[in-house]
Amino acid sequence: MIVLCLSGLDKALPLFFERGYTMMLGRDLSKELVLGAGEQIKKLLSNKDEDDRNLIKKGLILYRQGSIYNVSTTSHTVSAKVQDVTSVQVELDLDDFVMSSCTCPSQEICRHRIAAFLYVYASVDRVGTFVDYWKEEMSVDDVLKKHVRKASSFYKPDKEYEDSSLASWIVFFDRQYDEWYEHVSSPHQLFQSLFHQYYSTLKQKAPKSPEMKQFFIVQASVTVFLKILKLLNETNPSDYMLQHIIYPYIDQLTDNVGAAIREMKRYALPFALDPLLVDSVERFRELLYTSKHYQYERSHLYQLLWIELLRRDKFISIEREWLEERLHDELKQESPYAVEMETALMHMDFLQSRDEQIFTTLRKLTPAALPFTFNWVEDILKKKNWKRLSGWISYLMDHSTEYIHSSVHFDEKRQTIRYMLNLIKEYSDAMKDDQLFENACRNMLPFSYAEYDDYLLQKEKYKNWIELQTLLGFSLSELDSYVLKDIEKNEPGVLLPIYVKSVQDEIRLKSRENYKRAVRYLKRIKAQYKKLKREEVWENYILTLAEEHKRLRAFKEELKKGKLIHD
């Protein structure tokens, strides 16, 4: 039996996509470089200046709307597109921020450069930390340590747990939690204190050996995640609190698990770790049923742990048997955790490459389930298993239309399509199949506009580009003037149809300002015909246009001012 709704899984998808990109960024840029750029911005923009405060605010809004895409990096620079009223290209120089540039009209630091920087900053720390740092008269290190007690205040000389015993670790985690909870100074700062004090204490007391230390951090992060969920069960949190106060900690815990696992894989794992992995099978299950809050994040972390740490047939067999039994009980008792058990079973299918079984299950779910596949697609991409990936790309392409027409919120659709196209692009590049990506962009309009727009310009498919702008109803005034100039230079005449249409649209509005704009477009038409050495066509066109609208006295005056016609 299948539950036909993944209620809640799509709630935090925009932040999930953002996290996926920023995690990749964090591998390319050093934290010191990013924090250094933040120091520069603090000196360049004053929190006492109203214009500077508005600038940071506008950049933050663009960042939170998910407007940054097509991000690439070198050792000290970042290139990104920012979708505002129109799309602009931002180039950040993290060594010397004033040398950063943007294709918008502003010559100074603009909201687009700030938005792109915040996107980069999210790869090394919470954006809220930077905003706090910018507002306050203290160094970034002070802000990061603001709510953290010194390690020496927690030090005890006695050995507090057995290095190679997960049970001993959990007892230690619980003992430290009880001690922390007794000394919580304010219930209003409960979750902040849990993360900055309790969690920091656990990490400071990790074992010395590098391999055990990182696995200890994984377990400590999972523990704090579960403690947050249990605290939420005891309260009645608002949506604002869940999304803006607590979510950043959930997000950071997941990132820390990923970072610790990557660090673990640098070493040959000791045999002493095997018993801890066996015990972890049961431990990680708690993510599925501890709370109804953060359904997507719980499932995502569960999947990450299984993909990276527990991917062994003997573990999968044990887990599958437990999940099937638990799912039967959940459905029988109408318990709220059936969805988690179903998606976990799909994950076991994925680990055993039973893709057709997953596709069959997914077809019985709502379209909102589509983004749930992205973790699996990313894992296959990482392993460069192109044959297996082809089936998944086909599934995404086949079901994108159904998703686009679903009741999912517009902003979530945009984030989903953007993330999906990133996966498809990586596959099409590997297969050297540009047509696949172009077809995907065309089929996913209007949500794929930004990616399709960039693709057509990059490939110099200008006629298709013009068709795209016309299809989506963009006027010339809304298009990037730098792009138009490049097209005019590279392929004279190709823009004539859109110029002619824009002239007609402006004349139809019948105001002096519209007539002036029509004349500006007519001058561009004239220049294009001159480049094409077809001046006679221009002469016929302008005379016909003037005659057709001879009753519009103001328009005729503007034509004369522009020296396009004479008495």
XYZ file of C-alpha atoms in Angstrom, residues 134-447:
314
model
C 28.082 43.804 9.704
C 25.644 45.385 12.150
C 27.895 45.124 15.202
C 31.178 46.755 16.160
C 33.170 43.559 16.562
C 35.294 41.240 14.452
C 33.799 38.292 12.602
C 35.601 35.890 14.937
C 33.926 37.576 17.915
C 30.521 37.163 16.314
C 31.134 33.506 15.577
C 32.127 32.978 19.224
C 29.447 35.240 20.643
C 27.346 32.528 22.275
C 30.068 29.895 22.759
C 31.591 29.174 26.125
C 35.308 28.414 26.272
C 36.263 24.752 26.117
C 38.123 25.034 29.411
C 34.853 25.653 31.271
C 33.677 22.170 30.289
C 36.908 20.328 30.929
C 36.930 17.342 33.226
C 40.102 15.345 33.758
C 38.374 11.925 33.939
C 37.724 9.852 30.828
C 34.085 10.502 30.004
C 33.390 7.783 27.410
C 34.941 4.786 25.665
C 36.479 5.802 22.344
C 35.187 2.784 20.426
C 31.693 2.419 21.929
C 28.691 4.167 20.397
C 26.612 3.277 23.460
C 29.186 5.029 25.632
C 29.099 8.081 23.331
C 25.314 8.324 23.586
C 25.414 8.100 27.368
C 28.004 10.893 27.316
C 25.858 12.995 24.914
C 22.843 12.610 27.220
C 24.839 13.431 30.337
C 26.212 16.576 28.727
C 22.707 17.500 27.588
C 21.322 17.227 31.115
C 24.153 19.380 32.421
C 23.583 21.986 29.695
C 19.825 22.030 30.224
C 20.209 22.760 33.938
C 22.160 25.910 33.135
C 20.127 27.328 30.235
C 19.877 31.010 31.092
C 16.889 31.939 28.920
C 14.135 29.797 27.382
C 13.989 32.331 24.523
C 17.551 31.401 23.524
C 17.026 27.660 23.909
C 17.893 26.532 20.372
C 20.706 29.041 19.961
C 22.257 27.815 23.197
C 21.758 24.180 22.225
C 23.733 24.721 19.027
C 26.393 27.169 20.201
C 27.040 25.753 23.648
C 25.932 22.127 23.922
C 26.966 21.146 20.375
C 30.276 23.008 20.634
C 31.060 21.186 23.875
C 30.486 17.797 22.258
C 32.775 18.599 19.331
C 35.512 19.863 21.632
C 35.525 16.530 23.465
C 35.870 14.358 20.360
C 38.482 11.543 20.364
C 42.034 12.379 19.290
C 42.403 9.957 16.366
C 41.327 11.674 13.097
C 39.022 8.859 11.946
C 37.222 8.442 15.269
C 37.052 12.214 15.740
C 35.111 12.727 12.503
C 32.715 9.854 13.185
C 32.182 11.252 16.676
C 31.239 14.604 15.071
C 28.791 12.777 12.780
C 27.136 11.166 15.799
C 27.182 14.405 17.796
C 25.539 16.244 14.879
C 22.816 13.594 14.580
C 22.286 13.779 18.344
C 21.827 17.560 18.302
C 19.471 17.221 15.317
C 17.372 14.740 17.336
C 17.502 16.919 20.474
C 16.138 19.867 18.464
C 13.293 17.688 17.187
C 12.424 16.524 20.698
C 12.421 20.104 22.011
C 10.096 21.096 19.175
C 7.712 18.321 20.198
C 7.437 19.977 23.603
C 6.603 23.418 22.166
C 4.262 24.872 19.557
C 6.682 26.596 17.156
C 5.389 29.096 14.594
C 6.220 28.765 10.906
C 8.462 31.813 11.227
C 10.414 30.190 14.057
C 10.780 26.924 12.139
C 11.941 28.591 8.931
C 14.035 31.496 10.180
C 15.229 30.699 13.702
C 15.705 26.940 13.844
C 16.169 25.940 10.203
C 19.685 27.448 9.924
C 20.850 25.130 12.717
C 19.255 22.099 11.052
C 20.920 23.134 7.809
C 24.324 23.584 9.438
C 24.133 20.226 11.222
C 23.506 18.457 7.910
C 26.417 20.303 6.311
C 28.657 19.354 9.226
C 27.763 15.687 8.801
C 28.714 15.888 5.123
C 31.996 17.661 5.902
C 32.923 15.142 8.618
C 32.214 12.206 6.298
C 34.364 13.736 3.553
C 37.165 14.155 6.082
C 36.747 10.538 7.244
C 37.218 9.288 3.693
C 40.685 10.780 3.582
C 41.820 7.995 5.891
C 41.784 4.218 5.833
C 38.979 3.526 8.308
C 40.045 1.342 11.244
C 38.387 -1.999 12.027
C 37.409 -0.519 15.392
C 34.835 1.561 13.516
C 32.854 -1.480 12.297
C 31.011 -2.154 15.591
C 30.045 1.529 15.750
C 28.626 1.348 12.223
C 26.576 -1.733 13.173
C 25.127 0.134 16.147
C 24.480 3.182 13.947
C 21.902 1.344 11.835
C 19.413 1.509 14.686
C 20.596 4.960 15.807
C 19.989 6.662 12.443
C 16.432 5.263 12.252
C 15.407 7.756 14.906
C 15.531 10.461 12.246
C 12.477 8.872 10.616
C 10.083 8.958 13.557
C 11.284 11.332 16.305
C 9.125 14.262 15.181
C 6.898 15.390 12.320
C 8.858 18.611 11.957
C 11.416 18.969 9.142
C 10.236 15.904 7.255
C 12.350 16.589 4.195
C 15.497 17.424 6.183
C 15.175 14.291 8.308
C 14.825 12.087 5.232
C 17.678 13.883 3.483
C 20.070 13.351 6.409
C 18.984 9.711 6.734
C 19.756 9.173 3.046
C 23.123 10.894 3.291
C 24.204 8.686 6.192
C 23.163 5.520 4.380
C 24.784 6.471 1.075
C 28.095 7.433 2.644
C 28.451 5.167 5.707
C 26.113 2.172 5.725
C 26.060 1.099 2.086
C 26.576 -2.599 2.764
C 24.280 -5.432 1.752
C 24.074 -6.869 5.273
C 23.029 -3.496 6.698
C 20.518 -2.905 3.895
C 18.888 -6.326 4.448
C 18.480 -5.626 8.167
C 17.077 -2.168 7.521
C 14.678 -3.271 4.779
C 13.178 -5.933 7.045
C 12.707 -3.394 9.857
C 11.205 -0.767 7.525
C 8.699 -3.171 5.982
C 7.525 -4.298 9.403
C 7.359 -0.727 10.715
C 5.475 0.470 7.601
C 2.902 -2.284 8.080
C 2.368 -1.129 11.670
C 2.238 2.550 10.672
C -0.465 1.917 8.060
C -2.425 -0.370 10.349
C -2.440 2.165 13.192
C -2.805 5.199 10.872
C 0.365 6.588 12.412
C 1.874 9.757 10.914
C 5.235 8.273 9.881
C 4.205 6.017 6.980
C 5.642 8.444 4.390
C 9.055 8.357 6.070
C 9.059 4.551 6.019
C 8.046 4.453 2.343
C 10.709 6.901 1.261
C 13.309 5.046 3.334
C 12.323 1.811 1.569
C 12.769 3.583 -1.774
C 16.212 4.578 -0.568
C 17.054 0.945 0.139
C 15.914 0.187 -3.430
C 18.244 2.902 -4.675
C 21.209 1.511 -2.746
C 20.565 -1.848 -4.413
C 20.105 -0.259 -7.892
C 16.429 -1.273 -8.098
C 15.569 1.811 -10.127
C 12.478 0.459 -11.893
C 10.948 -0.356 -8.510
C 11.556 3.251 -7.422
C 10.000 4.633 -10.629
C 6.932 2.449 -10.085
C 6.535 3.763 -6.532
C 7.132 7.382 -7.550
C 4.409 7.232 -10.201
C 1.902 6.543 -7.426
C 2.955 9.657 -5.522
C 2.048 13.295 -6.097
C 4.129 15.452 -8.491
C 5.607 17.148 -5.401
C 7.726 14.002 -4.933
C 9.876 14.766 -8.008
C 12.562 16.794 -6.155
C 12.929 13.915 -3.716
C 14.895 12.075 -6.440
C 17.635 14.696 -6.697
C 19.826 13.207 -3.949
C 19.886 9.935 -5.856
C 20.624 11.587 -9.193
C 23.488 13.532 -7.604
C 24.961 10.344 -6.160
C 24.899 8.644 -9.577
C 26.423 11.765 -11.167
C 29.218 11.747 -8.617
C 30.023 8.150 -9.515
C 29.791 8.935 -13.287
C 27.562 5.933 -13.862
C 26.234 7.325 -17.160
C 24.298 4.232 -18.167
C 22.299 4.187 -14.940
C 21.910 7.946 -15.005
C 20.274 7.944 -18.450
C 17.179 6.271 -16.965
C 16.940 8.871 -14.207
C 17.365 11.803 -16.606
C 14.589 10.348 -18.768
C 12.372 10.064 -15.698
C 13.013 13.708 -14.741
C 12.315 14.904 -18.284
C 9.131 12.814 -18.615
C 7.655 14.040 -15.323
C 8.733 17.691 -15.380
C 5.564 18.807 -17.205
C 3.339 17.152 -14.613
C 5.325 18.883 -11.870
C 5.092 22.291 -13.596
C 1.309 22.004 -13.784
C 0.947 20.837 -10.169
C -0.298 22.958 -7.262
C 3.206 23.468 -5.859
C 3.997 27.132 -5.114
C 5.520 29.152 -7.977
C 8.782 29.935 -6.151
C 9.299 26.279 -5.279
C 8.695 25.289 -8.892
C 11.309 27.786 -10.028
C 13.872 26.451 -7.565
C 13.068 22.851 -8.448
C 13.383 23.400 -12.209
C 16.589 25.371 -11.760
C 18.118 22.583 -9.689
C 16.894 19.891 -12.079
C 18.377 21.717 -15.073
C 21.707 21.871 -13.284
C 21.675 18.066 -13.028
C 20.571 17.629 -16.650
C 23.253 20.080 -17.829
C 25.990 18.119 -16.084
C 24.759 14.931 -17.743
C 24.339 16.495 -21.211
C 27.848 17.996 -21.017
C 29.294 14.590 -20.142
C 27.384 13.020 -23.038
C 28.254 15.957 -25.361
C 24.535 16.231 -26.108
C 23.603 19.927 -26.161
C 20.248 19.135 -27.733
C 19.151 17.253 -24.600
C 19.704 20.317 -22.437
C 18.053 22.631 -24.974
C 14.992 20.370 -25.143
C 14.791 20.345 -21.347
C 14.934 24.147 -21.229
C 12.236 24.483 -23.872
C 9.932 21.971 -22.184
C 10.269 23.580 -18.748
C 9.415 27.161 -19.710
C 8.699 29.625 -18.180
C 10.589 28.321 -15.132
